[in-house]
Coordinates of C-alpha atoms in Angstrom, one line a residue:
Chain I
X188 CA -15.3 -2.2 29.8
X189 CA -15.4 -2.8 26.0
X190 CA -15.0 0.8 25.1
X191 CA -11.6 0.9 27.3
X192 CA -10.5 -1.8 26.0
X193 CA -11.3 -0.8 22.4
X194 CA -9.3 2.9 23.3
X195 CA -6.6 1.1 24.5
X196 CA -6.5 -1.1 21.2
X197 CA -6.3 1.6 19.1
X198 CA -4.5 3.4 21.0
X199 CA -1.7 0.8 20.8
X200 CA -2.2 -0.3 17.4
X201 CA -2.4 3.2 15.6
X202 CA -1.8 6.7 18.0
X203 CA 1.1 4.7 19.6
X204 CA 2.8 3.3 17.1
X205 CA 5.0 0.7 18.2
X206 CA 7.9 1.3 16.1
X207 CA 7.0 4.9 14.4
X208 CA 5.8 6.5 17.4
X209 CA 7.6 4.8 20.3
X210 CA 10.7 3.8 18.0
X211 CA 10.6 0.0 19.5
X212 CA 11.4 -3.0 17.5
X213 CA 13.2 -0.8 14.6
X214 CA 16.1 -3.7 14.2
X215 CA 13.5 -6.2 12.3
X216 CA 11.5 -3.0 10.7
X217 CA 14.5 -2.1 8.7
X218 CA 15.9 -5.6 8.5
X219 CA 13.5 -8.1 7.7
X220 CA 11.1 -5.6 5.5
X221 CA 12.7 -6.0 1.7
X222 CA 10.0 -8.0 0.8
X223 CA 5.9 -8.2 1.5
X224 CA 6.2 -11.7 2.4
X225 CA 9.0 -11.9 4.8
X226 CA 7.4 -9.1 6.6
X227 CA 4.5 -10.0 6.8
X228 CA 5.7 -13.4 8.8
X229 CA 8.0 -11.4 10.4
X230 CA 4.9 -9.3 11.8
X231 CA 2.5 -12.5 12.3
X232 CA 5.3 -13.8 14.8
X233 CA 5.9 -10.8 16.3
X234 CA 2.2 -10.3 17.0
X235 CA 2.4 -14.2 18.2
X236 CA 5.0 -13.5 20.8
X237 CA 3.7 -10.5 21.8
X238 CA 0.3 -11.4 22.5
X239 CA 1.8 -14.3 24.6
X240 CA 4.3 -13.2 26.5
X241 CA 1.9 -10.0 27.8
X242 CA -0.5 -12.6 29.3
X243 CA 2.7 -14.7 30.8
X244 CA 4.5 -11.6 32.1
X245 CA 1.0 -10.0 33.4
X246 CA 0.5 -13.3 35.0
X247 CA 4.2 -13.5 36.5
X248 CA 3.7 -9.8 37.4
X249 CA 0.8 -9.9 39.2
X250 CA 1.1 -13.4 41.1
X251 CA 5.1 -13.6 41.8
X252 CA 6.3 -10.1 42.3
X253 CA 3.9 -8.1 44.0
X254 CA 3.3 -11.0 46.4
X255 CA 7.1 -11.0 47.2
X256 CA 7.5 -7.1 47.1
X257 CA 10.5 -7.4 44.3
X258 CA 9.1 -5.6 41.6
X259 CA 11.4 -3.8 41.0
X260 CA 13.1 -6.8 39.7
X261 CA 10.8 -6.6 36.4
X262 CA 13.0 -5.9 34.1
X263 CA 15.3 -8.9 34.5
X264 CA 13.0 -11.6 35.4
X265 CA 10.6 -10.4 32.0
X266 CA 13.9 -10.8 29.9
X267 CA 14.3 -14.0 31.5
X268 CA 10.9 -15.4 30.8
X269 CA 10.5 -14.0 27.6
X270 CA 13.5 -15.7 26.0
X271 CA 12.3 -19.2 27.4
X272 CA 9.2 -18.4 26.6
X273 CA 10.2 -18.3 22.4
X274 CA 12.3 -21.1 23.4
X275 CA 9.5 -23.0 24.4
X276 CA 7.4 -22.1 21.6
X277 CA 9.9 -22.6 19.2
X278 CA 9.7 -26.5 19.7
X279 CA 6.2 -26.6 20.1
X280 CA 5.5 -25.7 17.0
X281 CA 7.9 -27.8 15.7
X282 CA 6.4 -31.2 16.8
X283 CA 3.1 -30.0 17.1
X284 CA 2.0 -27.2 14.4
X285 CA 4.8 -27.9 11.6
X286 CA 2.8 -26.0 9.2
X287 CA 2.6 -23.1 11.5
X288 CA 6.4 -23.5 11.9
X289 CA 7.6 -23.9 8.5
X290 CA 5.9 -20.2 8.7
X291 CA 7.2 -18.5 11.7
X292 CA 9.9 -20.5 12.6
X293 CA 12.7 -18.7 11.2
X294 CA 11.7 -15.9 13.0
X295 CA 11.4 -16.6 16.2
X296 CA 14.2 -17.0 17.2
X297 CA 14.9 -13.2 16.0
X298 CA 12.2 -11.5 18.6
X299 CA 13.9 -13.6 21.6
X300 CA 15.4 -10.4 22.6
X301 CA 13.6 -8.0 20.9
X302 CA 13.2 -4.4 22.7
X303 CA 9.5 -4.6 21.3
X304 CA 8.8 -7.5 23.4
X305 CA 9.8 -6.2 26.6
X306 CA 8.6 -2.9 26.4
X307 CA 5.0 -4.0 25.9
X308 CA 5.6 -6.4 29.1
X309 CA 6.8 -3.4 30.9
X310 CA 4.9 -0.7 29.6
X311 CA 1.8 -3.1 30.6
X312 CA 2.6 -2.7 34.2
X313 CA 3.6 1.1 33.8
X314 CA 0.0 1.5 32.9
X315 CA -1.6 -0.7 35.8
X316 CA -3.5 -3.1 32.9
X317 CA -5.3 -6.0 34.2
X318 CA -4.7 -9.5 32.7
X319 CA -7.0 -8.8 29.9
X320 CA -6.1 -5.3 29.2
X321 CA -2.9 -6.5 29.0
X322 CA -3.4 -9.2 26.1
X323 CA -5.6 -6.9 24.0
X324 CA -2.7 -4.0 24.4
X325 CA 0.0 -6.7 23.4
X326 CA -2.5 -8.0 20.1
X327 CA -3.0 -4.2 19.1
X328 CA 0.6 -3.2 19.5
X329 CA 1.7 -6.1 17.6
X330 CA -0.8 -5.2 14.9
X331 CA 0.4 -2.1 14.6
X332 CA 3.8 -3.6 13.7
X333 CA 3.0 -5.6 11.6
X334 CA 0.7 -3.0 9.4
X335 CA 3.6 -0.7 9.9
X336 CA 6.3 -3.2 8.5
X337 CA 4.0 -4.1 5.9
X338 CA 3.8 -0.6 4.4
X339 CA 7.4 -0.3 4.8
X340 CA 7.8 -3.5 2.5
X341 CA 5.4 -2.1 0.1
X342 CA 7.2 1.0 -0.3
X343 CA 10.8 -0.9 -0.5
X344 CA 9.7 -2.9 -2.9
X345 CA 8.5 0.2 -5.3
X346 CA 12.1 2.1 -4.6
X347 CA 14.0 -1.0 -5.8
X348 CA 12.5 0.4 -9.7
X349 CA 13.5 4.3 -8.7
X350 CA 16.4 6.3 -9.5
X351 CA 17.6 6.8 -5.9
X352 CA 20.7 9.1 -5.9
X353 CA 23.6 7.4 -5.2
X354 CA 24.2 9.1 -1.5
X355 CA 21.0 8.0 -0.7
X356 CA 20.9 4.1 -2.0
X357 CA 20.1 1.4 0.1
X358 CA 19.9 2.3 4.2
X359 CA 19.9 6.2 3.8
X360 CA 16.7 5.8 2.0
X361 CA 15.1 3.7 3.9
X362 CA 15.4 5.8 6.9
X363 CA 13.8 8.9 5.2
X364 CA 11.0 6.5 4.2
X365 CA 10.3 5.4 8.0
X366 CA 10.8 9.1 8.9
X367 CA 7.6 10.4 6.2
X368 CA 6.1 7.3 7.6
X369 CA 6.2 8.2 11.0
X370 CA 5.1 11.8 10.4
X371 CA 2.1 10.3 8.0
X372 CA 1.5 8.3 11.5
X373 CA 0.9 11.4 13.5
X374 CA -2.2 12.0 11.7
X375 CA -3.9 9.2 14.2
X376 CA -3.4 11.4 16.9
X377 CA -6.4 13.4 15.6
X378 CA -8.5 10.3 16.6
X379 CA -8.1 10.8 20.5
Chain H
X815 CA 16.7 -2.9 52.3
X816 CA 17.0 -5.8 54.8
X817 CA 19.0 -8.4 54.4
X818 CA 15.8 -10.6 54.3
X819 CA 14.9 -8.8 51.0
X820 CA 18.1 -9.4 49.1
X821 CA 17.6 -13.0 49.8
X822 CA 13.9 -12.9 48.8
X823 CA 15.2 -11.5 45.3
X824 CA 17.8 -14.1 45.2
X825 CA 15.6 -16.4 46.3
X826 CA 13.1 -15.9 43.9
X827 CA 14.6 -14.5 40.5
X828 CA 17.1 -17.6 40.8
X829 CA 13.8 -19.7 41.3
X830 CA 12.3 -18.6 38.4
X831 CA 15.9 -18.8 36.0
X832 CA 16.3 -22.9 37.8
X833 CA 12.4 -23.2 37.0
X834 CA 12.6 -22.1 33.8
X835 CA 15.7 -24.1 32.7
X836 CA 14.2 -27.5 34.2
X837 CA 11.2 -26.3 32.2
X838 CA 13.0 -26.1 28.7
X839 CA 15.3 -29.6 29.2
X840 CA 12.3 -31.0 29.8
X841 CA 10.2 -30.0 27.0
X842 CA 13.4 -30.1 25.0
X843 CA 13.7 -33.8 25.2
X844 CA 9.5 -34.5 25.4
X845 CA 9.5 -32.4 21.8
X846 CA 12.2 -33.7 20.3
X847 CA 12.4 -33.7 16.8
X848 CA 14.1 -36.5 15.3
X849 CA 16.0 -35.4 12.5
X850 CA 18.3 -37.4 10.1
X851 CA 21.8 -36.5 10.6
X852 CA 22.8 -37.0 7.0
X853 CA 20.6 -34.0 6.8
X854 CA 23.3 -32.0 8.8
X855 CA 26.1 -33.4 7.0
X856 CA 25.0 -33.0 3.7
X857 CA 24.3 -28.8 4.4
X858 CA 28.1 -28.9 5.4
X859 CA 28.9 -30.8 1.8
X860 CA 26.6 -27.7 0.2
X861 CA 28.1 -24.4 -0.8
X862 CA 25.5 -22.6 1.2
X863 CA 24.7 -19.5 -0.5
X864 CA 21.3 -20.5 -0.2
X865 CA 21.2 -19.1 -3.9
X866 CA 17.3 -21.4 -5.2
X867 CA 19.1 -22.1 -8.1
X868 CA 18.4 -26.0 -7.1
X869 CA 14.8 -24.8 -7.2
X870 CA 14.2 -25.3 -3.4
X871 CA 14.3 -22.7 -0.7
X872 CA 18.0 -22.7 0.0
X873 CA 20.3 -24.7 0.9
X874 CA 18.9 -26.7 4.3
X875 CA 15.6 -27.2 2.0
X876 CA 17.3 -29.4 -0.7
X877 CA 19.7 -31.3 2.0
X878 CA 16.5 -32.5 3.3
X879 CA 15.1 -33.4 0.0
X880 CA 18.0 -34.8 -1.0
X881 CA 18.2 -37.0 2.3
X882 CA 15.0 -37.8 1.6
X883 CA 15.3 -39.0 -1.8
X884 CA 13.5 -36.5 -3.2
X885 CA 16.5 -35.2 -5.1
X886 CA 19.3 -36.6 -6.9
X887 CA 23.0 -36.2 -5.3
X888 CA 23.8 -33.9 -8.2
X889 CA 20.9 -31.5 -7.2
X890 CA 23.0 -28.6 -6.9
X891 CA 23.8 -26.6 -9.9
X892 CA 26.4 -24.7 -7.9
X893 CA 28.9 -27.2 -6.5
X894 CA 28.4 -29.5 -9.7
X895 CA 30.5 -32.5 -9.5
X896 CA 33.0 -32.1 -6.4
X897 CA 29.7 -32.0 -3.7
X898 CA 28.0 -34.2 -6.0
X899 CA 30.6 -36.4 -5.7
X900 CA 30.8 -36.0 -1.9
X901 CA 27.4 -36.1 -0.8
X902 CA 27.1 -39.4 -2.6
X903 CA 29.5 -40.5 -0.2
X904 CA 27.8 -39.5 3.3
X905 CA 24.4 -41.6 1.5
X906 CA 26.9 -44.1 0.7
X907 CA 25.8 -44.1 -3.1
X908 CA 26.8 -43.9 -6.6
X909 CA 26.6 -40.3 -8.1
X910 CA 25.1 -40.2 -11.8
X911 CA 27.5 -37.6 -13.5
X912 CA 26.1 -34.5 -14.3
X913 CA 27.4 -32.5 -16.8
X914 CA 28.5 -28.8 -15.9
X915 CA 26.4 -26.5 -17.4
X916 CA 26.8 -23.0 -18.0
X917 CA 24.4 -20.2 -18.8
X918 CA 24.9 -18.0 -22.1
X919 CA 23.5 -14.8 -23.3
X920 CA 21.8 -15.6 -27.1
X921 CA 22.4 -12.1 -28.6
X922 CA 25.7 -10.7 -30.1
X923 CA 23.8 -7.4 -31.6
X924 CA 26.5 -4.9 -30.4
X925 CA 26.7 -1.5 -30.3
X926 CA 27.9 -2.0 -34.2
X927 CA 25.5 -4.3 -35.3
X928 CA 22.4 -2.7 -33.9
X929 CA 21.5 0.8 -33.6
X930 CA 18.6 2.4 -31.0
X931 CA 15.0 3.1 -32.6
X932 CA 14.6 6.3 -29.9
X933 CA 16.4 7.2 -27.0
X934 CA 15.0 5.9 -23.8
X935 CA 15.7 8.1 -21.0
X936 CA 13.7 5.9 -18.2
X937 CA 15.0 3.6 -15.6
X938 CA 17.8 1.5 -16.5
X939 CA 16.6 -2.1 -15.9
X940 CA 15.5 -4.5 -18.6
X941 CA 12.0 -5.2 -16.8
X942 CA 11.0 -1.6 -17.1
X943 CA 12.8 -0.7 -20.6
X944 CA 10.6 -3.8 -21.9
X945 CA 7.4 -2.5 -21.3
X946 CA 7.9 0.6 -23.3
X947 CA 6.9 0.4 -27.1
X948 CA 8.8 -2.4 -29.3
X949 CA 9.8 -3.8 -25.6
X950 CA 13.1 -1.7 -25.4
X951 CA 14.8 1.0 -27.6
X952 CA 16.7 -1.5 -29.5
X953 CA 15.9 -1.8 -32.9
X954 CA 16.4 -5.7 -32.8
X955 CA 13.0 -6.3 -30.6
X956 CA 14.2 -10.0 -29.7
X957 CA 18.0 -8.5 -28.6
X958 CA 20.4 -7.8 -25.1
X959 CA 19.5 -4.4 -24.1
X960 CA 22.4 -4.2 -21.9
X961 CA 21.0 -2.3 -18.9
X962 CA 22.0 -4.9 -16.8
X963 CA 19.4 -6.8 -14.6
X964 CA 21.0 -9.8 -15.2
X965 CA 24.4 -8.3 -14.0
X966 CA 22.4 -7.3 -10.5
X967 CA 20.8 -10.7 -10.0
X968 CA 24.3 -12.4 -10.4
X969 CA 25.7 -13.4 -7.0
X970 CA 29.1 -14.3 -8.8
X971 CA 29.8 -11.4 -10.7
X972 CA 29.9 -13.7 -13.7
X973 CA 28.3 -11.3 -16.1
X974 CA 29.7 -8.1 -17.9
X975 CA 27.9 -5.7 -20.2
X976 CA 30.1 -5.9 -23.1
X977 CA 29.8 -3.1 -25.9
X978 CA 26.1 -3.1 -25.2
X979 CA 25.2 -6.6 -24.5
X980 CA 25.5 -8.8 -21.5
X981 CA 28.8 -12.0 -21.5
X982 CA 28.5 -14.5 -19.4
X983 CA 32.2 -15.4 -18.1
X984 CA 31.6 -18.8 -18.0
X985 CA 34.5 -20.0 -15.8
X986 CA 32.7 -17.7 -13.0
X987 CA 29.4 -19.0 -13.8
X988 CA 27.9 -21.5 -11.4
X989 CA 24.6 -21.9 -13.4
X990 CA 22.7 -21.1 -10.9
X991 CA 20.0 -19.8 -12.7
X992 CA 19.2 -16.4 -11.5
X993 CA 19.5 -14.6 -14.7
X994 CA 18.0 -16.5 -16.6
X995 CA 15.0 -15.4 -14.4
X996 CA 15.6 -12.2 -14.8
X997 CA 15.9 -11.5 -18.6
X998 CA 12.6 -10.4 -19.9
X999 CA 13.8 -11.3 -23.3
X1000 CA 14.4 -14.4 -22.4
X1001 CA 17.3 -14.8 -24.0
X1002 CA 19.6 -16.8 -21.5
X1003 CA 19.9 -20.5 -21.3
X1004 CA 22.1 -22.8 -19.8
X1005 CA 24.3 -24.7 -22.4
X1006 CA 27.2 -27.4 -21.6
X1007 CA 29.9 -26.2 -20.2
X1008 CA 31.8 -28.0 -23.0
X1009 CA 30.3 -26.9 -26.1
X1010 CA 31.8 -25.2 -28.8
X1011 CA 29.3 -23.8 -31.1
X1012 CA 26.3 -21.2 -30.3
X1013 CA 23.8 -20.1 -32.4
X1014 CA 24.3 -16.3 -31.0
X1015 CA 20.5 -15.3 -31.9
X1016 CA 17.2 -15.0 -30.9
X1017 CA 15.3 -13.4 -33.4
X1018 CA 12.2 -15.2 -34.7
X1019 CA 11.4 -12.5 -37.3
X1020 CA 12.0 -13.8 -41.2
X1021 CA 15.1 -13.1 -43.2
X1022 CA 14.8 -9.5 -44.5
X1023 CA 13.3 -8.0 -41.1
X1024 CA 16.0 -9.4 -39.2
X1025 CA 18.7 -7.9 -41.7
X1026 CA 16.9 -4.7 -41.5
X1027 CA 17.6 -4.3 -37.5
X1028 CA 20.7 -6.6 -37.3
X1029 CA 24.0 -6.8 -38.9
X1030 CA 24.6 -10.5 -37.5
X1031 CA 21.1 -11.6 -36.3
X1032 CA 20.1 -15.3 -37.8
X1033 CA 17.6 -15.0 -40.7
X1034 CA 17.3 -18.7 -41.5
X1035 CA 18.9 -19.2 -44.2
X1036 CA 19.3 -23.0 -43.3
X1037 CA 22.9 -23.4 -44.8
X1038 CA 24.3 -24.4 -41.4
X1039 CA 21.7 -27.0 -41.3
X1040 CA 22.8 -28.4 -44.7
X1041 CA 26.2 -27.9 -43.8
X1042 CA 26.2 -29.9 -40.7
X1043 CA 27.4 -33.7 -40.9
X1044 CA 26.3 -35.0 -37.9
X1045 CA 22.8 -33.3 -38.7
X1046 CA 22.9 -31.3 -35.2
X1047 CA 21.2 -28.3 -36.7
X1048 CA 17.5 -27.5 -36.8
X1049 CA 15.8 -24.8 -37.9
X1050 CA 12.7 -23.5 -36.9
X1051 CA 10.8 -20.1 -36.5
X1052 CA 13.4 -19.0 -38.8
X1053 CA 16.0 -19.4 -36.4
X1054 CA 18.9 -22.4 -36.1
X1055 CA 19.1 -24.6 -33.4
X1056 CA 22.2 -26.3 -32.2
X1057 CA 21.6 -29.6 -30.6
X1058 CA 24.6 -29.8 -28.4
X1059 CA 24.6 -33.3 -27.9
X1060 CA 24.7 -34.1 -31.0
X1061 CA 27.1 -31.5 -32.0
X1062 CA 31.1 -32.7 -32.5
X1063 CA 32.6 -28.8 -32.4
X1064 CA 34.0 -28.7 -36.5
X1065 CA 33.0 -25.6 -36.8
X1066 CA 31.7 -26.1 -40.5
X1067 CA 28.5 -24.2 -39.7
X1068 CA 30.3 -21.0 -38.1
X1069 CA 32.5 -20.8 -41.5
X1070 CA 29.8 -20.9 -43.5
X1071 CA 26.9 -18.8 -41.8
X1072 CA 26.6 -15.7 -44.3
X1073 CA 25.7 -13.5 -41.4
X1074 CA 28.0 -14.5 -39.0
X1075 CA 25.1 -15.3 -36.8
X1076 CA 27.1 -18.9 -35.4
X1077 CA 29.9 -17.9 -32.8
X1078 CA 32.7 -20.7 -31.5
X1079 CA 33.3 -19.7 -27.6

């Protein structure tokens, strides 16, 4: 049981990289990752949301539309919870957790829709995971964003100091710096 | 399908989207947050470039502070009097008059008055060019390098690099700040918008070095000081200081500054 769940960690976090293998969640990667601190809070409430809303859509999955024989209907109804799901969140933390808030809060609203989101809620079921399985792959997955959005800061804030030539400045760079981090990222396959 | 399907689907997926928007009303008014509506009116009275140059994270943070009372009126550098003067009136209070302040670049060591002590060939921002030896190629070690970081910082395009050095065009600057920040030299500060005089230096070397490396660089001389009838001038480190408060704009100082160091703008 552990050792599944540990391949499937790893698996998630590293082999499959969320954004540099599976090319999920690649709007905040480039977006929010200028600066170390904004991406790392951009990664802690991605790997917040994520880990939640795999336990609510397993849970929703597994007691709403297989009973009802509509699960087809995945898709839209994950969507559906998801986005009330950061709603809900959202003020929580607000009356309840300010400091915790003043943290994530700007972000959260920017995963509402987020591709990353849903396709660990539907990849989930793709793979049959149980409840559990499904948290633990959500948590690694999410981890794996936010170590890869992390490194991608790091490295953005070093090319701010280099000559880049001008056809390359700003977005063009970038992109051939997530490209040599994706194929550095290919290394983990080696650990299967 | 059957037709009892479809309505199983409809049944349920508009079950869930009617469950989950009782859901959020509901906790949307048990979580409320109360916040102060002056809050919201006083971002709308706020430039909102979220520039920091009030010292607090943008503009949302100091509308709170200042609703709060932990800022005056006048906290933001940026909209200086006219939102001053405004959000005064949504607190219903007096605003204390701030005086506009613009930021100024202490160096005129141009291209003519200074010369290089090597040729620097690295990257062209002040941060880096100051770690190199004699912080920066210039031969004035205290001087505008002119490559410009302050020029990047600046979200108003106030700032030129002017045979060599960095100008601040002061009716674009909104003292916000950021390049003062950003000089490593330290060598911008934020003087009254209406002042005349400017000691245009800031070498702390003595007399003879400073001549050595600078055509127009302050060597201390103290004759400004002397010169000066409302006693505005200090000088210390080898270097004048122009007390703007004090300072009535005759312009007896600049005339008689032997290296032109004193500059009327």
């Amino acid at each position: 049981m552990m050792g599944k769940l540990l391949a499937i960690a790893i698996g998630s976090a590293f082999i499959n990289n969320v954004v540099l293998s599976q090319f999920l969640g690649i709007c905040p990667f480039l977006g929010v990752s200028k600066k170390v601190k904004t991406a790392a809070g951009m990664g802690s409430a991605v790997v917040f949301v994520i880990t939640l809303a795999s336990a609510v859509t397993s849970l929703i999955y597994k007691f709403l539309l297989v009973p009802f024989n509509i699960t087809y209907l995945q898709t839209i109804v994950f969507i559906l919870v998801i986005a009330a799901l950061v709603q809900f969140v959202e003020m929580f933390l607000k009356k309840k957790m300010k400091g915790l808030y003043n943290a994530l809060g700007v972000y959260l609203p920017l995963i509402t829709t987020n591709c990353a989101v849903l396709g660990v809620a539907l990849k989930n079921v793709q793979n049959s995971y149980n409840i559990l399985e499904s948290v633990v792959n959500g948590l690694a997955v999410s981890v794996g964003f936010l170590v890869a959005i992390v490194i991608m800061a790091g490295i953005r804030e070093k090319i701010e100091y280099n000559n880049v030539p001008r056809a390359f400045k700003g977005m063009p760079i970038v992109l051939v710096t997530a490209g040599l981090m994706a194929i550095a990222f290919f290394g983990f396959s080696g650990l299967k | 399908m059957s037709i009892t399907g479809i309505i199983i689907a409809v049944c349920v997926v508009g079950g869930v989207g009617l469950f989950i928007g009782i859901f959020l009303s509901v906790a949307g008014n048990r979580l409320k947050v109360e916040t102060d509506p002056k809050v919201d009116e006083i971002i709308e009275a706020l430039p909102g470039n979220n520039c920091g140059g009030c010292g607090y994270a943008g503009c949302s943070a100091l509308a709170e502070a200042i609703a709060s009372g932990n800022a005056p009126v006048s906290g933001c550098p940026v909209g200086g009097e006219p939102v001053a003067n405004n959000i005064a009136k949504i607190l219903g209070v007096e605003a204390d008059a701030s005086e506009k302040m613009v930021a100024h670049v202490r160096c005129k060591g141009t291209c003519d008055m200074t010369f290089n002590n090597y040729n620097y060939d690295g990257i062209k921002d002040c941060r880096m060019a100051s770690f190199v030896p004699a912080q920066g190629p210039k031969s004035c070690d205290f001087g505008c390098m002119g490559f410009g970081t302050c020029v990047d910082v600046c979200e108003f395009d106030a700032i030129n690099i002017i045979d060599g050095i960095a100008v601040i065009d002061k009716e674009k600057c909104k003292a916000c700040g950021k390049c003062i920040a950003a000089c490593p030299k330290q060598l911008i500060e934020l003087i009254p918008y209406k002042a005349r005089y400017v000691v245009e230096c800031m070498n702390k070397d003595k007399g003879p070095l400073v001549m050595k490396v600078c055509k127009t660089g302050c060597i201390g001389c103290s004759l400004c000081a002397k010169e000066c009838p409302k006693e505005a001038i200090t000088v210390e480190d080898s270097l004048a200081h122009i007390d703007q408060e004090k300072c009535a704009g005759c312009g007896l100082c600049a005339k008689k500054c032997p290296k032109n160091a004193i500059t009327a703008i």
